Amino acid sequence: MKVVFDTSLLVAAVRSKQGASYALVSLLPNEQFQICLSVALYVEWQAVLTRAEHLPVHQTPENALAFLRYLASVAHLQDIYYLWRPQLRDPNDDMVLELAVASQAKYIVTHNARDFQNLNFDIQAITPSTFLKLVRSQR
């Protein structure tokens, strides 16, 4: 199944090794799910994860970029040909939704699931902990 990891999931994953976000990233690559990625989302990941406030202690922006290159190497790169904007309040959320629609992803995995309410598409926004439970239950 295809899924989209919102930037909030990656921020949580690099901040703590204790949570569901880190556990999901640690499962990659995975036969049960494949993350989808667009150029626009990758650029956002880079901009956010290389900020000083999101870098773990003793890590550099170069370390963050290496991590992102790894994620890109295991992701399904999806071209976006049709923009569905505006659907949501935040243009960055619209970008995530467009990727999910174009890649036919089943889930958007995010810490901000309420930002993706009332979608007119067959896509569900769920939290990392809910998605992790789903993955573990399907083993």
CSV table of C-alpha atoms in Angstrom, one decimal:
chain,number,residue,atom,x,y,z
A,1,MET,CA,0.0,0.0,0.0
A,2,LYS,CA,1.2,3.5,-0.8
A,3,VAL,CA,1.3,6.1,1.9
A,4,VAL,CA,2.5,9.7,2.3
A,5,PHE,CA,4.6,10.7,5.3
A,6,ASP,CA,3.9,14.3,6.2
A,7,THR,CA,6.8,16.4,7.3
A,8,SER,CA,5.5,16.4,10.9
A,9,LEU,CA,6.2,12.7,11.1
A,10,LEU,CA,9.9,13.1,10.1
A,11,VAL,CA,10.4,16.0,12.6
A,12,ALA,CA,9.0,13.8,15.4
A,13,ALA,CA,11.2,10.8,14.2
A,14,VAL,CA,14.4,12.8,14.4
A,15,ARG,CA,13.5,14.4,17.8
A,16,SER,CA,12.8,11.1,19.6
A,17,LYS,CA,13.6,7.5,19.2
A,18,GLN,CA,10.8,6.5,21.5
A,19,GLY,CA,7.7,7.3,19.4
A,20,ALA,CA,5.7,5.8,16.6
A,21,SER,CA,7.3,8.2,14.0
A,22,TYR,CA,10.8,6.8,14.6
A,23,ALA,CA,9.4,3.3,14.6
A,24,LEU,CA,7.8,3.8,11.2
A,25,VAL,CA,10.9,5.3,9.7
A,26,SER,CA,13.0,2.4,11.1
A,27,LEU,CA,10.7,0.0,9.3
A,28,LEU,CA,11.8,1.3,5.9
A,29,PRO,CA,12.0,-0.2,3.4
A,30,ASN,CA,8.9,-2.3,4.1
A,31,GLU,CA,7.0,-4.9,2.1
A,32,GLN,CA,3.7,-3.7,3.7
A,33,PHE,CA,3.9,-0.1,2.6
A,34,GLN,CA,5.8,2.2,0.4
A,35,ILE,CA,6.2,5.9,1.1
A,36,CYS,CA,5.4,8.3,-1.8
A,37,LEU,CA,7.4,11.4,-2.5
A,38,SER,CA,7.1,14.4,-4.9
A,39,VAL,CA,9.8,16.9,-5.6
A,40,ALA,CA,7.8,19.6,-3.7
A,41,LEU,CA,7.5,17.4,-0.6
A,42,TYR,CA,11.2,16.6,-0.7
A,43,VAL,CA,12.1,20.3,-0.9
A,44,GLU,CA,9.9,20.9,2.2
A,45,TRP,CA,11.5,18.0,4.0
A,46,GLN,CA,14.9,19.5,3.3
A,47,ALA,CA,13.9,23.0,4.3
A,48,VAL,CA,12.4,21.9,7.6
A,49,LEU,CA,14.8,19.1,8.7
A,50,THR,CA,17.9,21.2,8.1
A,51,ARG,CA,16.8,23.9,10.5
A,52,ALA,CA,18.9,24.2,13.6
A,53,GLU,CA,15.9,23.6,15.9
A,54,HIS,CA,15.1,20.3,14.2
A,55,LEU,CA,18.7,18.9,14.2
A,56,PRO,CA,19.4,16.4,16.9
A,57,VAL,CA,22.4,17.2,19.2
A,58,HIS,CA,25.7,16.7,17.4
A,59,GLN,CA,24.1,16.4,14.0
A,60,THR,CA,24.6,18.7,11.0
A,61,PRO,CA,22.5,19.7,8.1
A,62,GLU,CA,24.6,17.4,6.0
A,63,ASN,CA,23.5,14.5,8.3
A,64,ALA,CA,19.8,15.5,7.7
A,65,LEU,CA,20.4,15.6,4.0
A,66,ALA,CA,21.9,12.2,4.0
A,67,PHE,CA,18.9,10.9,5.9
A,68,LEU,CA,16.6,12.5,3.4
A,69,ARG,CA,18.5,11.0,0.5
A,70,TYR,CA,18.0,7.6,2.0
A,71,LEU,CA,14.3,8.2,2.4
A,72,ALA,CA,14.1,9.3,-1.3
A,73,SER,CA,16.0,6.1,-2.3
A,74,VAL,CA,13.3,3.9,-0.8
A,75,ALA,CA,10.3,6.1,-1.8
A,76,HIS,CA,8.1,6.0,-4.9
A,77,LEU,CA,8.8,9.2,-6.7
A,78,GLN,CA,5.5,10.6,-8.0
A,79,ASP,CA,5.0,13.3,-10.6
A,80,ILE,CA,2.2,15.7,-10.0
A,81,TYR,CA,0.3,16.6,-13.2
A,82,TYR,CA,-2.9,18.1,-11.7
A,83,LEU,CA,-3.2,20.5,-8.8
A,84,TRP,CA,-6.3,20.2,-6.6
A,85,ARG,CA,-5.8,23.5,-4.9
A,86,PRO,CA,-7.2,24.9,-2.8
A,87,GLN,CA,-8.7,22.0,-0.8
A,88,LEU,CA,-7.2,22.7,2.7
A,89,ARG,CA,-6.4,25.8,4.7
A,90,ASP,CA,-2.6,25.3,4.5
A,91,PRO,CA,-1.0,25.3,1.0
A,92,ASN,CA,1.7,22.9,2.3
A,93,ASP,CA,-1.1,20.5,3.2
A,94,ASP,CA,-2.6,20.9,-0.3
A,95,MET,CA,0.8,19.8,-1.6
A,96,VAL,CA,0.7,16.6,0.5
A,97,LEU,CA,-2.9,15.9,-0.5
A,98,GLU,CA,-2.0,16.3,-4.2
A,99,LEU,CA,0.8,13.8,-3.8
A,100,ALA,CA,-1.5,11.3,-2.1
A,101,VAL,CA,-4.1,11.7,-4.9
A,102,ALA,CA,-1.6,11.4,-7.7
A,103,SER,CA,0.1,8.3,-6.2
A,104,GLN,CA,-3.2,6.8,-5.2
A,105,ALA,CA,-2.0,6.5,-1.6
A,106,LYS,CA,-4.3,5.1,0.9
A,107,TYR,CA,-3.1,7.1,3.9
A,108,ILE,CA,-1.5,10.4,4.8
A,109,VAL,CA,0.5,9.7,8.0
A,110,THR,CA,0.7,12.9,10.0
A,111,HIS,CA,0.6,14.4,13.5
A,112,ASN,CA,-1.9,16.9,12.1
A,113,ALA,CA,-4.7,14.6,10.9
A,114,ARG,CA,-7.4,17.1,11.7
A,115,ASP,CA,-5.8,19.4,9.0
A,116,PHE,CA,-6.9,16.8,6.5
A,117,GLN,CA,-10.5,16.4,7.5
A,118,ASN,CA,-13.5,16.2,5.1
A,119,LEU,CA,-11.4,15.1,2.1
A,120,ASN,CA,-13.3,14.5,-1.1
A,121,PHE,CA,-10.9,11.6,-1.9
A,122,ASP,CA,-10.5,8.0,-0.8
A,123,ILE,CA,-7.6,8.9,1.4
A,124,GLN,CA,-7.5,8.8,5.1
A,125,ALA,CA,-5.2,11.0,7.3
A,126,ILE,CA,-4.1,9.1,10.4
A,127,THR,CA,-1.5,9.5,13.1
A,128,PRO,CA,1.8,7.7,13.1
A,129,SER,CA,0.7,5.6,16.1
A,130,THR,CA,-2.5,4.5,14.4
A,131,PHE,CA,-0.6,3.6,11.2
A,132,LEU,CA,2.1,1.7,13.2
A,133,LYS,CA,-0.7,-0.3,14.9
A,134,LEU,CA,-2.2,-1.0,11.5
A,135,VAL,CA,1.1,-2.2,10.1
A,136,ARG,CA,1.8,-4.4,13.1
A,137,SER,CA,-1.6,-5.9,13.0
A,138,GLN,CA,-1.2,-7.0,9.3
A,139,ARG,CA,2.0,-9.0,9.9
